[in-house]
């Protein structure tokens, strides 16, 4: 089986990557020339007979603290047929419960619960219920106000537009709320969206979430369902997320990427992007600069 190492940088100058690629290729004895997907910014190295685990350890040692992401995977099946994506702190920069908590003056308190839940320190469903209860009685108008704060993660629009043109099926699966996820999915062109539904009564937030709650198991199951519907193996999927509830789908997918993830998640995931924006998911699949669609 052939293996490929992709090195990606978010640096504006890209100079460290060029130097590191040269040093790494020489150290590993790579036979073929580096293949630059984006000149100075993203590069493939074919590993030939070099053991992939050894190559990755060597690359991380040489890269040191440089802002460079490293992905090592089989060449075969590298371009995926299915994307399953988390929403908050992944496709968008926000955590929407934290935004809503602003309206009751509890942002810092709720943000700390969010951080601990996403790092796997708290039960997700219990943490969700605790945070939503704090919103009880707020008028539904705050949902529209919070929606105006949504900021796309850099590279999100290009990721979805490029995959859509390539015929990839995309699903947004979020432990957040449909009131935010559904418009976002329509805006970016996701094929499917799964999220939690806030209970509303008499024009106010009830402080509860309608069952069933989207959990880590839901994300795993949606990936399996989508793969089965497409007639492909989960290895043909790329999954991306940042929180502990994303781990089952990240470990199930052929390319499961912890994106700027919480420490426990980054440590457990097989693949991670700590520096690149979401276009790094495209370069990891071998897409070239000229193939990227930028809306």
mmCIF file of C-alpha atoms in Angstrom:
data_model
loop_
_atom_site.group_PDB
_atom_site.id
_atom_site.type_symbol
_atom_site.label_atom_id
_atom_site.label_comp_id
_atom_site.label_asym_id
_atom_site.label_seq_id
_atom_site.Cartn_x
_atom_site.Cartn_y
_atom_site.Cartn_z
ATOM 1 C CA UNK A 1 0.000 0.000 0.000
ATOM 2 C CA UNK A 2 1.332 3.434 -0.937
ATOM 3 C CA UNK A 3 1.296 6.224 1.631
ATOM 4 C CA UNK A 4 1.368 9.991 1.279
ATOM 5 C CA UNK A 5 2.337 12.686 3.755
ATOM 6 C CA UNK A 6 0.703 16.087 3.364
ATOM 7 C CA UNK A 7 2.239 19.125 5.038
ATOM 8 C CA UNK A 8 0.082 22.233 5.334
ATOM 9 C CA UNK A 9 0.852 25.629 6.808
ATOM 10 C CA UNK A 10 -1.257 28.641 7.670
ATOM 11 C CA UNK A 11 1.776 30.922 7.715
ATOM 12 C CA UNK A 12 1.462 33.987 5.497
ATOM 13 C CA UNK A 13 5.041 33.654 4.271
ATOM 14 C CA UNK A 14 5.125 29.854 3.899
ATOM 15 C CA UNK A 15 8.931 30.023 4.135
ATOM 16 C CA UNK A 16 9.227 27.564 7.044
ATOM 17 C CA UNK A 17 7.307 24.912 5.086
ATOM 18 C CA UNK A 18 9.640 25.058 2.080
ATOM 19 C CA UNK A 19 12.674 24.595 4.309
ATOM 20 C CA UNK A 20 11.067 21.827 6.332
ATOM 21 C CA UNK A 21 9.958 19.917 3.234
ATOM 22 C CA UNK A 22 13.503 20.018 1.859
ATOM 23 C CA UNK A 23 14.994 18.826 5.168
ATOM 24 C CA UNK A 24 12.358 16.145 5.644
ATOM 25 C CA UNK A 25 12.674 14.730 2.126
ATOM 26 C CA UNK A 26 16.437 14.518 2.557
ATOM 27 C CA UNK A 27 16.207 12.928 6.019
ATOM 28 C CA UNK A 28 13.666 10.306 4.952
ATOM 29 C CA UNK A 29 15.318 9.623 1.625
ATOM 30 C CA UNK A 30 12.130 10.332 -0.327
ATOM 31 C CA UNK A 31 12.675 9.224 -3.905
ATOM 32 C CA UNK A 32 10.197 11.479 -5.720
ATOM 33 C CA UNK A 33 10.167 15.263 -5.804
ATOM 34 C CA UNK A 34 7.788 17.120 -3.467
ATOM 35 C CA UNK A 35 4.405 17.707 -5.096
ATOM 36 C CA UNK A 36 3.221 21.212 -4.227
ATOM 37 C CA UNK A 37 -0.572 21.353 -4.074
ATOM 38 C CA UNK A 38 -0.273 25.049 -3.253
ATOM 39 C CA UNK A 39 3.169 26.550 -3.867
ATOM 40 C CA UNK A 40 4.799 27.182 -0.506
ATOM 41 C CA UNK A 41 1.656 26.314 1.466
ATOM 42 C CA UNK A 42 0.652 22.661 0.993
ATOM 43 C CA UNK A 43 2.816 19.795 -0.183
ATOM 44 C CA UNK A 44 2.619 16.033 -0.723
ATOM 45 C CA UNK A 45 5.504 13.647 -0.141
ATOM 46 C CA UNK A 46 5.091 10.069 -1.396
ATOM 47 C CA UNK A 47 6.577 7.790 1.234
ATOM 48 C CA UNK A 48 7.268 4.801 -1.028
ATOM 49 C CA UNK A 49 8.635 2.076 1.277
ATOM 50 C CA UNK A 50 9.171 4.371 4.276
ATOM 51 C CA UNK A 51 7.100 3.188 7.296
ATOM 52 C CA UNK A 52 4.327 5.797 7.724
ATOM 53 C CA UNK A 53 4.477 5.964 11.534
ATOM 54 C CA UNK A 54 8.228 6.515 11.432
ATOM 55 C CA UNK A 55 7.839 9.168 8.741
ATOM 56 C CA UNK A 56 5.222 11.057 10.749
ATOM 57 C CA UNK A 57 7.330 11.036 13.922
ATOM 58 C CA UNK A 58 10.311 12.310 11.958
ATOM 59 C CA UNK A 59 8.227 15.045 10.340
ATOM 60 C CA UNK A 60 6.846 16.245 13.668
ATOM 61 C CA UNK A 61 10.335 16.306 15.167
ATOM 62 C CA UNK A 62 11.710 18.346 12.271
ATOM 63 C CA UNK A 63 8.708 20.713 12.187
ATOM 64 C CA UNK A 64 9.016 21.442 15.901
ATOM 65 C CA UNK A 65 6.897 24.449 16.845
ATOM 66 C CA UNK A 66 6.401 25.661 13.273
ATOM 67 C CA UNK A 67 2.711 26.229 12.365
ATOM 68 C CA UNK A 68 2.556 23.159 10.145
ATOM 69 C CA UNK A 69 -0.046 20.396 10.061
ATOM 70 C CA UNK A 70 0.949 16.872 9.035
ATOM 71 C CA UNK A 71 -1.412 14.227 7.668
ATOM 72 C CA UNK A 72 -0.187 10.727 6.756
ATOM 73 C CA UNK A 73 -2.607 8.347 5.053
ATOM 74 C CA UNK A 74 -2.900 5.728 2.290
ATOM 75 C CA UNK A 75 -2.918 7.103 -1.247
ATOM 76 C CA UNK A 76 -5.782 4.797 -2.257
ATOM 77 C CA UNK A 77 -9.213 6.238 -1.498
ATOM 78 C CA UNK A 78 -7.770 9.553 -0.452
ATOM 79 C CA UNK A 79 -10.531 11.671 -1.980
ATOM 80 C CA UNK A 80 -13.655 11.056 0.037
ATOM 81 C CA UNK A 81 -17.268 10.675 -1.081
ATOM 82 C CA UNK A 82 -18.908 11.920 2.110
ATOM 83 C CA UNK A 83 -18.370 14.784 4.580
ATOM 84 C CA UNK A 84 -19.844 14.770 8.087
ATOM 85 C CA UNK A 85 -19.181 18.063 9.874
ATOM 86 C CA UNK A 86 -19.767 19.466 13.325
ATOM 87 C CA UNK A 87 -21.069 23.041 13.331
ATOM 88 C CA UNK A 88 -19.904 25.075 16.319
ATOM 89 C CA UNK A 89 -16.192 25.907 16.543
ATOM 90 C CA UNK A 90 -15.831 23.944 13.303
ATOM 91 C CA UNK A 91 -17.949 25.257 10.409
ATOM 92 C CA UNK A 92 -18.651 28.428 12.376
ATOM 93 C CA UNK A 93 -16.388 30.163 14.872
ATOM 94 C CA UNK A 94 -19.114 30.559 17.491
ATOM 95 C CA UNK A 95 -20.579 28.428 20.254
ATOM 96 C CA UNK A 96 -24.199 29.540 19.963
ATOM 97 C CA UNK A 97 -25.224 28.632 23.506
ATOM 98 C CA UNK A 98 -22.486 30.957 24.701
ATOM 99 C CA UNK A 99 -23.892 33.684 22.440
ATOM 100 C CA UNK A 100 -27.404 33.156 23.818
ATOM 101 C CA UNK A 101 -26.074 33.240 27.380
ATOM 102 C CA UNK A 102 -24.987 36.816 26.700
ATOM 103 C CA UNK A 103 -28.650 37.818 26.842
ATOM 104 C CA UNK A 104 -28.938 36.659 30.460
ATOM 105 C CA UNK A 105 -25.497 37.901 31.515
ATOM 106 C CA UNK A 106 -24.084 34.402 31.930
ATOM 107 C CA UNK A 107 -21.708 34.085 28.999
ATOM 108 C CA UNK A 108 -18.580 33.341 31.044
ATOM 109 C CA UNK A 109 -20.378 30.775 33.192
ATOM 110 C CA UNK A 110 -21.926 28.987 30.219
ATOM 111 C CA UNK A 111 -18.712 29.158 28.179
ATOM 112 C CA UNK A 112 -16.863 27.304 30.952
ATOM 113 C CA UNK A 113 -19.498 24.548 30.963
ATOM 114 C CA UNK A 114 -19.209 24.368 27.170
ATOM 115 C CA UNK A 115 -15.428 24.090 27.343
ATOM 116 C CA UNK A 116 -15.538 21.275 29.877
ATOM 117 C CA UNK A 117 -18.249 19.381 28.004
ATOM 118 C CA UNK A 118 -16.389 19.628 24.704
ATOM 119 C CA UNK A 119 -13.206 18.374 26.370
ATOM 120 C CA UNK A 120 -15.066 15.324 27.644
ATOM 121 C CA UNK A 121 -15.024 16.389 31.301
ATOM 122 C CA UNK A 122 -18.841 16.556 31.577
ATOM 123 C CA UNK A 123 -21.699 14.458 30.237
ATOM 124 C CA UNK A 124 -22.834 16.203 27.049
ATOM 125 C CA UNK A 125 -26.593 15.740 27.493
ATOM 126 C CA UNK A 126 -26.509 16.882 31.123
ATOM 127 C CA UNK A 127 -24.360 19.909 30.266
ATOM 128 C CA UNK A 128 -26.721 20.803 27.410
ATOM 129 C CA UNK A 129 -29.773 20.607 29.681
ATOM 130 C CA UNK A 130 -28.062 22.724 32.351
ATOM 131 C CA UNK A 131 -27.150 25.466 29.895
ATOM 132 C CA UNK A 132 -30.500 25.541 28.080
ATOM 133 C CA UNK A 133 -32.400 25.821 31.373
ATOM 134 C CA UNK A 134 -30.581 29.106 32.017
ATOM 135 C CA UNK A 135 -32.242 30.515 28.887
ATOM 136 C CA UNK A 136 -35.782 29.838 30.104
ATOM 137 C CA UNK A 137 -38.102 32.781 29.545
ATOM 138 C CA UNK A 138 -36.027 34.592 26.943
ATOM 139 C CA UNK A 139 -38.101 35.908 24.015
ATOM 140 C CA UNK A 140 -37.566 34.080 20.717
ATOM 141 C CA UNK A 141 -36.359 37.376 19.230
ATOM 142 C CA UNK A 142 -32.978 36.732 20.864
ATOM 143 C CA UNK A 143 -32.502 33.783 18.501
ATOM 144 C CA UNK A 144 -32.538 36.139 15.527
ATOM 145 C CA UNK A 145 -30.220 38.523 17.326
ATOM 146 C CA UNK A 146 -27.795 35.711 18.132
ATOM 147 C CA UNK A 147 -27.882 34.524 14.516
ATOM 148 C CA UNK A 148 -26.487 37.874 13.368
ATOM 149 C CA UNK A 149 -23.323 37.084 15.344
ATOM 150 C CA UNK A 150 -22.538 33.895 13.405
ATOM 151 C CA UNK A 151 -19.088 34.005 11.806
ATOM 152 C CA UNK A 152 -18.050 31.352 9.328
ATOM 153 C CA UNK A 153 -14.814 29.551 10.057
ATOM 154 C CA UNK A 154 -12.156 30.599 7.503
ATOM 155 C CA UNK A 155 -12.230 28.163 4.605
ATOM 156 C CA UNK A 156 -15.759 26.885 5.326
ATOM 157 C CA UNK A 157 -17.392 28.314 2.204
ATOM 158 C CA UNK A 158 -14.536 27.119 -0.028
ATOM 159 C CA UNK A 159 -14.647 23.654 1.540
ATOM 160 C CA UNK A 160 -18.352 23.185 0.883
ATOM 161 C CA UNK A 161 -18.311 24.743 -2.585
ATOM 162 C CA UNK A 162 -15.373 22.598 -3.679
ATOM 163 C CA UNK A 163 -16.855 19.373 -2.348
ATOM 164 C CA UNK A 164 -20.242 20.183 -3.859
ATOM 165 C CA UNK A 165 -18.656 20.629 -7.289
ATOM 166 C CA UNK A 166 -16.840 17.315 -6.812
ATOM 167 C CA UNK A 167 -20.150 15.549 -6.107
ATOM 168 C CA UNK A 168 -19.432 14.840 -2.438
ATOM 169 C CA UNK A 169 -22.461 14.314 -0.167
ATOM 170 C CA UNK A 170 -22.314 16.617 2.863
ATOM 171 C CA UNK A 171 -24.084 16.499 6.221
ATOM 172 C CA UNK A 172 -24.013 19.026 9.062
ATOM 173 C CA UNK A 173 -24.546 17.178 12.355
ATOM 174 C CA UNK A 174 -24.631 19.399 15.417
ATOM 175 C CA UNK A 175 -25.365 19.247 19.112
ATOM 176 C CA UNK A 176 -26.449 22.860 18.608
ATOM 177 C CA UNK A 177 -29.835 24.055 17.470
ATOM 178 C CA UNK A 178 -31.833 23.756 14.249
ATOM 179 C CA UNK A 179 -32.707 27.449 14.396
ATOM 180 C CA UNK A 180 -29.055 28.158 13.556
ATOM 181 C CA UNK A 181 -28.018 24.956 11.786
ATOM 182 C CA UNK A 182 -30.770 24.827 9.163
ATOM 183 C CA UNK A 183 -30.188 28.328 7.711
ATOM 184 C CA UNK A 184 -26.436 27.739 7.805
ATOM 185 C CA UNK A 185 -26.792 24.419 5.987
ATOM 186 C CA UNK A 186 -28.933 26.066 3.315
ATOM 187 C CA UNK A 187 -26.449 28.922 2.954
ATOM 188 C CA UNK A 188 -23.461 26.618 2.463
ATOM 189 C CA UNK A 189 -25.234 23.907 0.482
ATOM 190 C CA UNK A 190 -25.149 20.955 2.880
ATOM 191 C CA UNK A 191 -27.258 18.037 1.673
ATOM 192 C CA UNK A 192 -28.498 17.127 5.142
ATOM 193 C CA UNK A 193 -28.687 18.749 8.563
ATOM 194 C CA UNK A 194 -29.255 17.120 11.957
ATOM 195 C CA UNK A 195 -29.405 19.242 15.119
ATOM 196 C CA UNK A 196 -31.295 19.759 18.367
ATOM 197 C CA UNK A 197 -34.604 21.591 18.496
ATOM 198 C CA UNK A 198 -35.213 24.180 21.209
ATOM 199 C CA UNK A 199 -38.629 23.977 22.842
ATOM 200 C CA UNK A 200 -40.589 27.212 22.373
ATOM 201 C CA UNK A 201 -43.870 28.178 24.064
ATOM 202 C CA UNK A 202 -45.848 31.423 23.783
ATOM 203 C CA UNK A 203 -42.999 33.184 22.019
ATOM 204 C CA UNK A 204 -40.426 32.345 24.685
ATOM 205 C CA UNK A 205 -37.660 29.772 25.135
ATOM 206 C CA UNK A 206 -38.980 27.002 27.391
ATOM 207 C CA UNK A 207 -35.598 26.004 28.796
ATOM 208 C CA UNK A 208 -35.712 22.477 27.393
ATOM 209 C CA UNK A 209 -34.661 20.631 24.242
ATOM 210 C CA UNK A 210 -36.996 18.366 22.281
ATOM 211 C CA UNK A 211 -36.160 14.663 22.301
ATOM 212 C CA UNK A 212 -34.246 12.911 20.901
ATOM 213 C CA UNK A 213 -31.092 14.858 21.721
ATOM 214 C CA UNK A 214 -28.233 14.817 19.223
ATOM 215 C CA UNK A 215 -25.363 13.063 20.978
ATOM 216 C CA UNK A 216 -22.002 11.543 20.098
ATOM 217 C CA UNK A 217 -23.873 8.374 19.132
ATOM 218 C CA UNK A 218 -26.102 10.351 16.774
ATOM 219 C CA UNK A 219 -23.082 11.686 14.921
ATOM 220 C CA UNK A 220 -21.630 8.190 14.598
ATOM 221 C CA UNK A 221 -24.975 6.835 13.388
ATOM 222 C CA UNK A 222 -25.563 9.598 10.828
ATOM 223 C CA UNK A 223 -22.169 8.883 9.291
ATOM 224 C CA UNK A 224 -23.048 5.187 9.044
ATOM 225 C CA UNK A 225 -26.488 5.967 7.571
ATOM 226 C CA UNK A 226 -25.110 8.347 4.955
ATOM 227 C CA UNK A 227 -22.363 5.925 3.958
ATOM 228 C CA UNK A 228 -24.889 3.096 3.593
ATOM 229 C CA UNK A 229 -27.210 5.290 1.512
ATOM 230 C CA UNK A 230 -24.313 6.145 -0.801
ATOM 231 C CA UNK A 231 -23.238 2.508 -0.959
ATOM 232 C CA UNK A 232 -19.772 3.267 0.390
ATOM 233 C CA UNK A 233 -17.731 2.174 3.391
ATOM 234 C CA UNK A 234 -17.139 4.640 6.274
ATOM 235 C CA UNK A 235 -13.538 4.723 5.039
ATOM 236 C CA UNK A 236 -14.892 6.829 2.161
ATOM 237 C CA UNK A 237 -15.950 9.547 4.620
ATOM 238 C CA UNK A 238 -14.179 12.571 5.997
ATOM 239 C CA UNK A 239 -15.426 13.798 9.369
ATOM 240 C CA UNK A 240 -14.432 17.000 11.130
ATOM 241 C CA UNK A 241 -15.101 18.361 14.593
ATOM 242 C CA UNK A 242 -13.527 19.822 17.707
ATOM 243 C CA UNK A 243 -15.341 18.336 20.695
ATOM 244 C CA UNK A 244 -15.510 15.108 22.661
ATOM 245 C CA UNK A 245 -18.947 14.335 21.231
ATOM 246 C CA UNK A 246 -17.316 14.281 17.773
ATOM 247 C CA UNK A 247 -14.811 11.543 18.609
ATOM 248 C CA UNK A 248 -16.935 8.511 17.626
ATOM 249 C CA UNK A 249 -17.503 9.872 14.127
ATOM 250 C CA UNK A 250 -13.873 10.986 13.833
ATOM 251 C CA UNK A 251 -12.651 7.506 14.702
ATOM 252 C CA UNK A 252 -15.201 5.869 12.384
ATOM 253 C CA UNK A 253 -14.378 7.912 9.275
ATOM 254 C CA UNK A 254 -11.551 7.060 6.914
ATOM 255 C CA UNK A 255 -10.254 10.604 7.457
ATOM 256 C CA UNK A 256 -11.490 11.851 10.826
ATOM 257 C CA UNK A 257 -9.946 15.233 11.561
ATOM 258 C CA UNK A 258 -9.844 16.977 14.938
ATOM 259 C CA UNK A 259 -10.000 20.635 13.895
ATOM 260 C CA UNK A 260 -8.381 23.156 16.272
ATOM 261 C CA UNK A 261 -9.742 20.731 18.825
ATOM 262 C CA UNK A 262 -9.998 20.519 22.577
ATOM 263 C CA UNK A 263 -6.866 18.855 24.064
ATOM 264 C CA UNK A 264 -8.488 15.508 24.872
ATOM 265 C CA UNK A 265 -9.954 15.288 21.371
ATOM 266 C CA UNK A 266 -6.754 16.238 19.575
ATOM 267 C CA UNK A 267 -4.895 13.594 21.575
ATOM 268 C CA UNK A 268 -7.388 10.834 20.729
ATOM 269 C CA UNK A 269 -7.991 11.554 17.035
ATOM 270 C CA UNK A 270 -5.867 9.907 14.352
ATOM 271 C CA UNK A 271 -5.723 13.097 12.270
ATOM 272 C CA UNK A 272 -5.623 16.714 13.379
ATOM 273 C CA UNK A 273 -5.389 20.218 11.969
ATOM 274 C CA UNK A 274 -4.080 22.637 14.570
ATOM 275 C CA UNK A 275 -3.065 25.524 12.303
ATOM 276 C CA UNK A 276 -4.659 25.416 8.836
ATOM 277 C CA UNK A 277 -8.140 26.698 8.093
ATOM 278 C CA UNK A 278 -10.821 24.402 6.674
ATOM 279 C CA UNK A 279 -9.234 24.340 3.223
ATOM 280 C CA UNK A 280 -6.683 22.087 4.917
ATOM 281 C CA UNK A 281 -9.311 19.338 4.663
ATOM 282 C CA UNK A 282 -9.149 19.720 0.886
ATOM 283 C CA UNK A 283 -5.358 19.641 0.706
ATOM 284 C CA UNK A 284 -5.367 16.546 2.926
ATOM 285 C CA UNK A 285 -7.416 14.900 0.174
ATOM 286 C CA UNK A 286 -5.026 16.002 -2.543
ATOM 287 C CA UNK A 287 -7.038 18.891 -3.986
ATOM 288 C CA UNK A 288 -4.854 21.454 -5.718
ATOM 289 C CA UNK A 289 -5.034 25.227 -5.564
ATOM 290 C CA UNK A 290 -6.707 25.430 -8.974
ATOM 291 C CA UNK A 291 -9.444 23.017 -7.890
ATOM 292 C CA UNK A 292 -10.540 25.083 -4.898
ATOM 293 C CA UNK A 293 -13.830 26.928 -5.435
ATOM 294 C CA UNK A 294 -13.865 30.243 -3.594
ATOM 295 C CA UNK A 295 -17.411 31.695 -3.474
#
